[in-house]
mmCIF file of C-alpha atoms in Angstrom:
data_model
loop_
_atom_site.group_PDB
_atom_site.id
_atom_site.type_symbol
_atom_site.label_atom_id
_atom_site.label_comp_id
_atom_site.label_asym_id
_atom_site.label_seq_id
_atom_site.Cartn_x
_atom_site.Cartn_y
_atom_site.Cartn_z
ATOM 1 C CA UNK A 1 -3.854 -6.667 11.542
ATOM 2 C CA UNK A 2 -7.511 -7.408 10.737
ATOM 3 C CA UNK A 3 -6.866 -6.934 7.017
ATOM 4 C CA UNK A 4 -3.935 -9.362 7.218
ATOM 5 C CA UNK A 5 -6.141 -11.993 8.851
ATOM 6 C CA UNK A 6 -8.819 -11.532 6.173
ATOM 7 C CA UNK A 7 -6.238 -11.932 3.402
ATOM 8 C CA UNK A 8 -4.848 -15.023 5.138
ATOM 9 C CA UNK A 9 -8.317 -16.564 5.348
ATOM 10 C CA UNK A 10 -8.971 -15.605 1.729
ATOM 11 C CA UNK A 11 -5.847 -17.527 0.697
ATOM 12 C CA UNK A 12 -6.983 -20.416 2.880
ATOM 13 C CA UNK A 13 -10.220 -20.792 0.901
ATOM 14 C CA UNK A 14 -8.349 -20.825 -2.406
ATOM 15 C CA UNK A 15 -5.740 -23.330 -1.262
ATOM 16 C CA UNK A 16 -8.309 -25.558 0.462
ATOM 17 C CA UNK A 17 -10.493 -25.952 -2.641
ATOM 18 C CA UNK A 18 -8.520 -28.711 -4.438
ATOM 19 C CA UNK A 19 -7.924 -30.448 -1.099
ATOM 20 C CA UNK A 20 -11.658 -30.418 -0.382
ATOM 21 C CA UNK A 21 -12.604 -31.780 -3.808
ATOM 22 C CA UNK A 22 -10.013 -34.539 -3.508
ATOM 23 C CA UNK A 23 -11.028 -35.367 0.057
ATOM 24 C CA UNK A 24 -14.673 -35.704 -1.022
ATOM 25 C CA UNK A 25 -13.508 -37.943 -3.864
ATOM 26 C CA UNK A 26 -11.660 -40.094 -1.351
ATOM 27 C CA UNK A 27 -14.699 -40.040 0.935
ATOM 28 C CA UNK A 28 -16.994 -41.636 -1.645
ATOM 29 C CA UNK A 29 -14.337 -44.116 -2.681
ATOM 30 C CA UNK A 30 -13.332 -45.255 0.791
ATOM 31 C CA UNK A 31 -16.894 -45.310 2.087
ATOM 32 C CA UNK A 32 -17.468 -47.962 -0.581
ATOM 33 C CA UNK A 33 -14.434 -49.937 0.581
ATOM 34 C CA UNK A 34 -11.808 -48.873 -1.987
ATOM 35 C CA UNK A 35 -8.620 -47.145 -0.824
ATOM 36 C CA UNK A 36 -8.002 -44.176 -3.127
ATOM 37 C CA UNK A 37 -4.299 -43.485 -2.789
ATOM 38 C CA UNK A 38 -4.384 -42.598 -6.504
ATOM 39 C CA UNK A 39 -5.854 -39.145 -5.795
ATOM 40 C CA UNK A 40 -2.456 -37.547 -6.399
ATOM 41 C CA UNK A 41 -2.149 -39.057 -9.875
ATOM 42 C CA UNK A 42 -5.750 -38.274 -10.799
ATOM 43 C CA UNK A 43 -5.247 -34.649 -9.758
ATOM 44 C CA UNK A 44 -2.051 -34.312 -11.780
ATOM 45 C CA UNK A 45 -3.415 -35.977 -14.931
ATOM 46 C CA UNK A 46 -6.618 -33.921 -14.814
ATOM 47 C CA UNK A 47 -4.701 -30.682 -14.264
ATOM 48 C CA UNK A 48 -2.583 -31.359 -17.349
ATOM 49 C CA UNK A 49 -5.570 -32.308 -19.511
ATOM 50 C CA UNK A 50 -7.559 -29.262 -18.414
ATOM 51 C CA UNK A 51 -4.716 -26.829 -19.105
ATOM 52 C CA UNK A 52 -3.826 -28.382 -22.466
ATOM 53 C CA UNK A 53 -7.410 -28.481 -23.770
ATOM 54 C CA UNK A 54 -8.215 -25.004 -22.440
ATOM 55 C CA UNK A 55 -5.191 -23.679 -24.347
ATOM 56 C CA UNK A 56 -6.023 -25.506 -27.582
ATOM 57 C CA UNK A 57 -9.738 -24.650 -27.580
ATOM 58 C CA UNK A 58 -9.432 -21.218 -25.966
ATOM 59 C CA UNK A 59 -12.235 -22.271 -23.612
ATOM 60 C CA UNK A 60 -11.911 -23.022 -19.907
ATOM 61 C CA UNK A 61 -15.162 -25.018 -20.045
ATOM 62 C CA UNK A 62 -13.710 -27.491 -22.510
ATOM 63 C CA UNK A 63 -10.690 -27.628 -20.220
ATOM 64 C CA UNK A 64 -12.927 -28.469 -17.261
ATOM 65 C CA UNK A 65 -14.665 -31.167 -19.299
ATOM 66 C CA UNK A 66 -11.298 -32.644 -20.297
ATOM 67 C CA UNK A 67 -10.176 -32.683 -16.672
ATOM 68 C CA UNK A 68 -13.342 -34.535 -15.644
ATOM 69 C CA UNK A 69 -12.982 -37.048 -18.497
ATOM 70 C CA UNK A 70 -9.384 -37.840 -17.549
ATOM 71 C CA UNK A 71 -10.361 -38.055 -13.873
ATOM 72 C CA UNK A 72 -13.066 -40.600 -14.754
ATOM 73 C CA UNK A 73 -10.734 -42.595 -17.039
ATOM 74 C CA UNK A 74 -8.051 -42.903 -14.345
ATOM 75 C CA UNK A 75 -10.742 -43.783 -11.800
ATOM 76 C CA UNK A 76 -12.059 -46.551 -14.063
ATOM 77 C CA UNK A 77 -8.520 -47.906 -14.544
ATOM 78 C CA UNK A 78 -8.210 -48.021 -10.768
ATOM 79 C CA UNK A 79 -11.633 -49.678 -10.486
ATOM 80 C CA UNK A 80 -10.812 -52.253 -13.165
ATOM 81 C CA UNK A 81 -7.649 -53.273 -11.329
ATOM 82 C CA UNK A 82 -8.991 -53.098 -7.762
ATOM 83 C CA UNK A 83 -12.611 -54.251 -8.194
ATOM 84 C CA UNK A 84 -12.845 -56.406 -11.314
ATOM 85 C CA UNK A 85 -9.470 -58.091 -10.912
ATOM 86 C CA UNK A 86 -9.380 -57.753 -7.104
ATOM 87 C CA UNK A 87 -5.846 -56.394 -7.177
ATOM 88 C CA UNK A 88 -4.085 -54.660 -4.325
ATOM 89 C CA UNK A 89 -5.727 -51.249 -4.082
ATOM 90 C CA UNK A 90 -2.621 -49.484 -2.778
ATOM 91 C CA UNK A 91 -0.377 -50.933 -5.490
ATOM 92 C CA UNK A 92 -2.791 -50.036 -8.299
ATOM 93 C CA UNK A 93 -3.201 -46.540 -6.863
ATOM 94 C CA UNK A 94 0.553 -46.068 -6.621
ATOM 95 C CA UNK A 95 0.934 -47.216 -10.233
ATOM 96 C CA UNK A 96 -1.546 -44.539 -11.342
ATOM 97 C CA UNK A 97 0.410 -41.899 -9.408
ATOM 98 C CA UNK A 98 3.668 -42.938 -11.096
ATOM 99 C CA UNK A 99 2.031 -43.116 -14.535
ATOM 100 C CA UNK A 100 0.534 -39.633 -14.185
ATOM 101 C CA UNK A 101 3.804 -38.098 -12.965
ATOM 102 C CA UNK A 102 5.768 -39.459 -15.930
ATOM 103 C CA UNK A 103 3.162 -39.207 -18.674
ATOM 104 C CA UNK A 104 2.222 -35.568 -18.046
ATOM 105 C CA UNK A 105 5.855 -34.473 -18.336
ATOM 106 C CA UNK A 106 6.489 -36.609 -21.426
ATOM 107 C CA UNK A 107 3.364 -35.399 -23.246
ATOM 108 C CA UNK A 108 3.992 -31.818 -22.182
ATOM 109 C CA UNK A 109 7.493 -31.890 -23.635
ATOM 110 C CA UNK A 110 6.289 -33.522 -26.862
ATOM 111 C CA UNK A 111 3.309 -31.232 -27.465
ATOM 112 C CA UNK A 112 4.529 -27.887 -26.152
ATOM 113 C CA UNK A 113 8.347 -28.175 -26.002
ATOM 114 C CA UNK A 114 8.435 -26.151 -22.766
ATOM 115 C CA UNK A 115 10.027 -28.636 -20.390
ATOM 116 C CA UNK A 116 6.732 -30.298 -19.539
ATOM 117 C CA UNK A 117 4.771 -27.097 -18.948
ATOM 118 C CA UNK A 118 1.805 -25.851 -20.912
ATOM 119 C CA UNK A 119 1.729 -22.294 -22.274
ATOM 120 C CA UNK A 120 0.353 -19.671 -19.905
ATOM 121 C CA UNK A 121 -3.430 -19.459 -19.950
ATOM 122 C CA UNK A 122 -5.105 -16.086 -20.468
ATOM 123 C CA UNK A 123 -8.589 -14.663 -20.914
ATOM 124 C CA UNK A 124 -11.238 -17.266 -21.726
ATOM 125 C CA UNK A 125 -8.753 -20.047 -21.020
ATOM 126 C CA UNK A 126 -9.017 -19.469 -17.254
ATOM 127 C CA UNK A 127 -11.743 -19.273 -14.636
ATOM 128 C CA UNK A 128 -12.123 -15.680 -13.491
ATOM 129 C CA UNK A 129 -13.183 -14.418 -10.040
ATOM 130 C CA UNK A 130 -16.861 -13.721 -9.402
ATOM 131 C CA UNK A 131 -17.808 -10.480 -7.659
ATOM 132 C CA UNK A 132 -20.812 -11.019 -5.405
ATOM 133 C CA UNK A 133 -23.704 -8.508 -5.450
ATOM 134 C CA UNK A 134 -23.019 -5.257 -3.547
ATOM 135 C CA UNK A 135 -19.402 -6.293 -2.823
ATOM 136 C CA UNK A 136 -17.997 -3.005 -4.123
ATOM 137 C CA UNK A 137 -20.634 -0.939 -2.321
ATOM 138 C CA UNK A 138 -19.927 -2.634 1.017
ATOM 139 C CA UNK A 139 -16.145 -2.629 0.683
ATOM 140 C CA UNK A 140 -15.667 0.411 2.941
ATOM 141 C CA UNK A 141 -17.981 -0.800 5.716
ATOM 142 C CA UNK A 142 -15.896 -1.690 8.798
ATOM 143 C CA UNK A 143 -15.462 -5.439 9.478
ATOM 144 C CA UNK A 144 -18.529 -6.602 7.534
ATOM 145 C CA UNK A 145 -17.294 -4.983 4.341
ATOM 146 C CA UNK A 146 -13.895 -6.694 4.514
ATOM 147 C CA UNK A 147 -15.452 -10.074 5.280
ATOM 148 C CA UNK A 148 -18.012 -9.875 2.478
ATOM 149 C CA UNK A 149 -16.011 -7.998 -0.184
ATOM 150 C CA UNK A 150 -12.585 -9.597 0.340
ATOM 151 C CA UNK A 151 -13.143 -12.952 2.050
ATOM 152 C CA UNK A 152 -16.427 -14.138 0.541
ATOM 153 C CA UNK A 153 -16.437 -12.312 -2.790
ATOM 154 C CA UNK A 154 -13.868 -12.589 -5.570
ATOM 155 C CA UNK A 155 -13.494 -16.371 -5.840
ATOM 156 C CA UNK A 156 -13.986 -18.509 -8.916
ATOM 157 C CA UNK A 157 -17.072 -20.625 -9.536
ATOM 158 C CA UNK A 158 -15.190 -23.796 -8.603
ATOM 159 C CA UNK A 159 -14.414 -22.475 -5.109
ATOM 160 C CA UNK A 160 -18.084 -21.835 -4.368
ATOM 161 C CA UNK A 161 -19.023 -25.141 -5.986
ATOM 162 C CA UNK A 162 -16.538 -27.121 -3.915
ATOM 163 C CA UNK A 163 -17.923 -25.876 -0.612
ATOM 164 C CA UNK A 164 -21.507 -26.321 -1.839
ATOM 165 C CA UNK A 165 -20.681 -29.988 -2.456
ATOM 166 C CA UNK A 166 -20.119 -30.558 1.271
ATOM 167 C CA UNK A 167 -23.814 -30.452 2.336
ATOM 168 C CA UNK A 168 -24.753 -32.208 -0.917
ATOM 169 C CA UNK A 169 -22.324 -35.045 -0.140
ATOM 170 C CA UNK A 170 -23.688 -35.312 3.383
ATOM 171 C CA UNK A 171 -27.236 -35.533 2.037
ATOM 172 C CA UNK A 172 -26.313 -38.172 -0.549
ATOM 173 C CA UNK A 173 -24.495 -40.347 1.998
ATOM 174 C CA UNK A 174 -26.960 -39.944 4.849
ATOM 175 C CA UNK A 175 -30.369 -39.419 3.272
ATOM 176 C CA UNK A 176 -30.486 -41.396 0.029
ATOM 177 C CA UNK A 177 -30.839 -45.092 -0.746
ATOM 178 C CA UNK A 178 -27.619 -44.961 -2.757
ATOM 179 C CA UNK A 179 -25.756 -43.445 0.204
ATOM 180 C CA UNK A 180 -27.109 -46.065 2.590
ATOM 181 C CA UNK A 181 -26.008 -48.864 0.290
ATOM 182 C CA UNK A 182 -22.636 -47.210 -0.283
ATOM 183 C CA UNK A 183 -21.948 -47.001 3.447
ATOM 184 C CA UNK A 184 -23.159 -50.569 3.898
ATOM 185 C CA UNK A 185 -20.866 -51.950 1.200
ATOM 186 C CA UNK A 186 -17.897 -50.293 2.896
ATOM 187 C CA UNK A 187 -18.780 -51.866 6.234
ATOM 188 C CA UNK A 188 -20.157 -55.293 5.342
ATOM 189 C CA UNK A 189 -20.204 -56.116 1.613
ATOM 190 C CA UNK A 190 -21.416 -59.671 2.287
ATOM 191 C CA UNK A 191 -24.706 -58.393 3.724
ATOM 192 C CA UNK A 192 -25.167 -56.119 0.696
ATOM 193 C CA UNK A 193 -24.523 -59.028 -1.661
ATOM 194 C CA UNK A 194 -26.963 -61.200 0.292
ATOM 195 C CA UNK A 195 -29.643 -58.543 -0.268
ATOM 196 C CA UNK A 196 -29.181 -58.974 -4.025
ATOM 197 C CA UNK A 197 -27.244 -55.736 -4.597
ATOM 198 C CA UNK A 198 -24.091 -55.794 -6.722
ATOM 199 C CA UNK A 199 -21.046 -54.890 -4.618
ATOM 200 C CA UNK A 200 -18.903 -54.311 -7.700
ATOM 201 C CA UNK A 201 -21.459 -51.967 -9.329
ATOM 202 C CA UNK A 202 -21.766 -49.890 -6.155
ATOM 203 C CA UNK A 203 -17.999 -49.555 -5.889
ATOM 204 C CA UNK A 204 -17.696 -48.676 -9.566
ATOM 205 C CA UNK A 205 -20.241 -45.872 -9.108
ATOM 206 C CA UNK A 206 -18.374 -44.611 -6.051
ATOM 207 C CA UNK A 207 -15.127 -44.455 -8.018
ATOM 208 C CA UNK A 208 -16.952 -42.771 -10.899
ATOM 209 C CA UNK A 209 -18.049 -39.982 -8.534
ATOM 210 C CA UNK A 210 -14.509 -39.824 -7.154
ATOM 211 C CA UNK A 211 -13.133 -39.483 -10.680
ATOM 212 C CA UNK A 212 -15.448 -36.559 -11.463
ATOM 213 C CA UNK A 213 -14.484 -34.750 -8.255
ATOM 214 C CA UNK A 214 -10.759 -35.370 -8.799
ATOM 215 C CA UNK A 215 -11.126 -34.103 -12.371
ATOM 216 C CA UNK A 216 -12.717 -30.864 -11.158
ATOM 217 C CA UNK A 217 -9.908 -30.498 -8.600
ATOM 218 C CA UNK A 218 -7.298 -30.879 -11.332
ATOM 219 C CA UNK A 219 -9.050 -28.365 -13.578
ATOM 220 C CA UNK A 220 -9.201 -25.885 -10.703
ATOM 221 C CA UNK A 221 -5.501 -26.303 -9.988
ATOM 222 C CA UNK A 222 -4.320 -25.467 -13.512
ATOM 223 C CA UNK A 223 -7.046 -23.162 -14.855
ATOM 224 C CA UNK A 224 -8.154 -21.216 -11.775
ATOM 225 C CA UNK A 225 -5.574 -21.391 -9.000
ATOM 226 C CA UNK A 226 -2.693 -21.235 -11.489
ATOM 227 C CA UNK A 227 -2.441 -20.099 -15.109
ATOM 228 C CA UNK A 228 -1.301 -23.337 -16.691
ATOM 229 C CA UNK A 229 0.247 -26.705 -15.931
ATOM 230 C CA UNK A 230 3.659 -27.127 -14.299
ATOM 231 C CA UNK A 231 5.280 -30.564 -13.829
ATOM 232 C CA UNK A 232 4.370 -32.142 -10.487
ATOM 233 C CA UNK A 233 2.254 -29.125 -9.555
ATOM 234 C CA UNK A 234 0.064 -31.368 -7.367
ATOM 235 C CA UNK A 235 2.889 -31.212 -4.777
ATOM 236 C CA UNK A 236 1.463 -33.915 -2.529
ATOM 237 C CA UNK A 237 -2.050 -32.464 -2.366
ATOM 238 C CA UNK A 238 -3.569 -35.892 -2.962
ATOM 239 C CA UNK A 239 -1.869 -37.271 0.121
ATOM 240 C CA UNK A 240 -2.768 -34.231 2.225
ATOM 241 C CA UNK A 241 -6.385 -34.725 1.131
ATOM 242 C CA UNK A 242 -6.189 -38.309 2.373
ATOM 243 C CA UNK A 243 -4.809 -36.993 5.661
ATOM 244 C CA UNK A 244 -7.743 -34.558 5.876
ATOM 245 C CA UNK A 245 -10.082 -37.473 5.175
ATOM 246 C CA UNK A 246 -8.661 -39.395 8.125
ATOM 247 C CA UNK A 247 -8.609 -36.223 10.233
ATOM 248 C CA UNK A 248 -12.310 -35.724 9.461
ATOM 249 C CA UNK A 249 -13.090 -39.382 10.210
ATOM 250 C CA UNK A 250 -14.771 -39.951 6.845
ATOM 251 C CA UNK A 251 -17.558 -37.391 7.462
ATOM 252 C CA UNK A 252 -18.130 -34.572 4.913
ATOM 253 C CA UNK A 253 -18.387 -31.621 7.315
ATOM 254 C CA UNK A 254 -15.428 -32.556 9.512
ATOM 255 C CA UNK A 255 -13.433 -33.429 6.384
ATOM 256 C CA UNK A 256 -14.100 -29.871 5.171
ATOM 257 C CA UNK A 257 -12.719 -28.443 8.422
ATOM 258 C CA UNK A 258 -9.680 -30.689 8.069
ATOM 259 C CA UNK A 259 -9.059 -29.321 4.563
ATOM 260 C CA UNK A 260 -9.475 -25.755 5.821
ATOM 261 C CA UNK A 261 -6.953 -26.446 8.572
ATOM 262 C CA UNK A 262 -4.348 -27.796 6.161
ATOM 263 C CA UNK A 263 -5.100 -24.979 3.726
ATOM 264 C CA UNK A 264 -4.623 -22.449 6.524
ATOM 265 C CA UNK A 265 -1.254 -23.974 7.440
ATOM 266 C CA UNK A 266 -0.153 -23.776 3.813
ATOM 267 C CA UNK A 267 -1.346 -20.176 3.476
ATOM 268 C CA UNK A 268 0.391 -19.282 6.739
ATOM 269 C CA UNK A 269 3.632 -20.813 5.499
ATOM 270 C CA UNK A 270 3.507 -18.603 2.402
ATOM 271 C CA UNK A 271 2.763 -15.478 4.475
ATOM 272 C CA UNK A 272 5.637 -16.191 6.873
ATOM 273 C CA UNK A 273 8.315 -16.231 4.177
ATOM 274 C CA UNK A 274 10.701 -13.344 4.760
ATOM 275 C CA UNK A 275 9.041 -12.372 8.068
ATOM 276 C CA UNK A 276 11.354 -11.894 11.037
ATOM 277 C CA UNK A 277 10.076 -13.338 14.310
ATOM 278 C CA UNK A 278 11.122 -12.104 17.771
ATOM 279 C CA UNK A 279 14.213 -13.914 19.121
ATOM 280 C CA UNK A 280 14.213 -16.419 16.227
ATOM 281 C CA UNK A 281 14.714 -13.913 13.427
ATOM 282 C CA UNK A 282 13.918 -14.775 9.813
ATOM 283 C CA UNK A 283 12.836 -18.382 9.478
ATOM 284 C CA UNK A 284 14.450 -20.265 6.541
ATOM 285 C CA UNK A 285 12.141 -20.667 3.550
ATOM 286 C CA UNK A 286 12.649 -24.438 3.531
ATOM 287 C CA UNK A 287 11.477 -24.740 7.143
ATOM 288 C CA UNK A 288 8.334 -22.746 6.365
ATOM 289 C CA UNK A 289 7.522 -24.801 3.260
ATOM 290 C CA UNK A 290 7.762 -28.063 5.195
ATOM 291 C CA UNK A 291 5.575 -26.757 8.052
ATOM 292 C CA UNK A 292 2.193 -27.960 6.679
ATOM 293 C CA UNK A 293 3.530 -31.479 6.173
ATOM 294 C CA UNK A 294 5.116 -31.677 9.630
ATOM 295 C CA UNK A 295 1.978 -30.370 11.314
ATOM 296 C CA UNK A 296 -0.084 -32.834 9.276
ATOM 297 C CA UNK A 297 1.901 -35.719 10.739
ATOM 298 C CA UNK A 298 1.708 -34.291 14.269
ATOM 299 C CA UNK A 299 -2.044 -33.694 14.074
ATOM 300 C CA UNK A 300 -2.754 -37.162 12.755
ATOM 301 C CA UNK A 301 -0.407 -38.743 15.272
ATOM 302 C CA UNK A 302 -1.789 -37.241 18.435
ATOM 303 C CA UNK A 303 -4.681 -34.796 18.237
ATOM 304 C CA UNK A 304 -7.639 -36.464 16.578
ATOM 305 C CA UNK A 305 -7.999 -39.584 18.661
ATOM 306 C CA UNK A 306 -8.570 -42.947 17.090
ATOM 307 C CA UNK A 307 -9.779 -42.689 13.505
ATOM 308 C CA UNK A 308 -11.515 -45.881 12.431
ATOM 309 C CA UNK A 309 -12.304 -46.164 8.752
ATOM 310 C CA UNK A 310 -14.904 -48.357 7.051
ATOM 311 C CA UNK A 311 -14.343 -51.977 8.086
ATOM 312 C CA UNK A 312 -14.059 -53.364 4.559
ATOM 313 C CA UNK A 313 -11.842 -50.616 3.133
ATOM 314 C CA UNK A 314 -8.851 -51.946 1.257
ATOM 315 C CA UNK A 315 -10.202 -55.497 1.060
ATOM 316 C CA UNK A 316 -11.240 -56.881 -2.360
ATOM 317 C CA UNK A 317 -14.643 -58.520 -2.142
ATOM 318 C CA UNK A 318 -14.754 -62.267 -2.700
ATOM 319 C CA UNK A 319 -18.236 -63.627 -3.299
ATOM 320 C CA UNK A 320 -19.018 -66.518 -0.954
ATOM 321 C CA UNK A 321 -20.998 -69.558 -2.009
#
């Protein structure tokens, strides 16, 4: 039983990683006042770019770089529409999601002729697990050995990096001048403008950070969590990350716990497939797969209290005279 729990938590960390990176991307964006519903599209486009470039170059690092570049490009497209041209942030984000969903399949079919997929990644084309020091030596130690050797050890660099970004994000937002200004522009952009600080430049930088984080999330999805790109492999993760962002009330640490919760539900759904429960019997696979999404709605609807986002989020800034 204990080993099963450890394996379940191990899966939770792996599944939560792209959610956490995307949620942090949304955190920086929405703290600046820009709704980032385009996280789904940025994740999908970056995942495709990372897998394709990793395959062509035989290097996962070039794949990661490609994922980040595409994440930044899509973020700047979103910024150009939402900040420079003061367009509707939800509409522009939705357009990016639709563009990414169609373009990745079209390019995948044209380049690889595999129905939109990329070839399977092997060897240097993928991120490999890292074994922590003394993990093998401690493997047989009761309790502690399982926690250290199975739960904490054996993840890829991006998993450790994603969770390390949580305290870093908190420090940037709470303890730096940039973070103070970023939070201020999401609450009252007029006061920031009055102080002689460019609202547009702050929001552009926030979306730049969001693009980098979304690009890393996409690279993780196709070169670490999976072994290549599959059409629509994002599977709603961008929207679940937004739900975790609301669940965590736009704070890095609580957002992380929200991502872990949704990752745990997803991991639990996978573990429950084919398991017979008392009285109920074997639960249909479809019911198990939909469980994380149903619980997401229920949690957001009644268990987190009132979640109030930044006051200026979603509102294009109009300079007053």
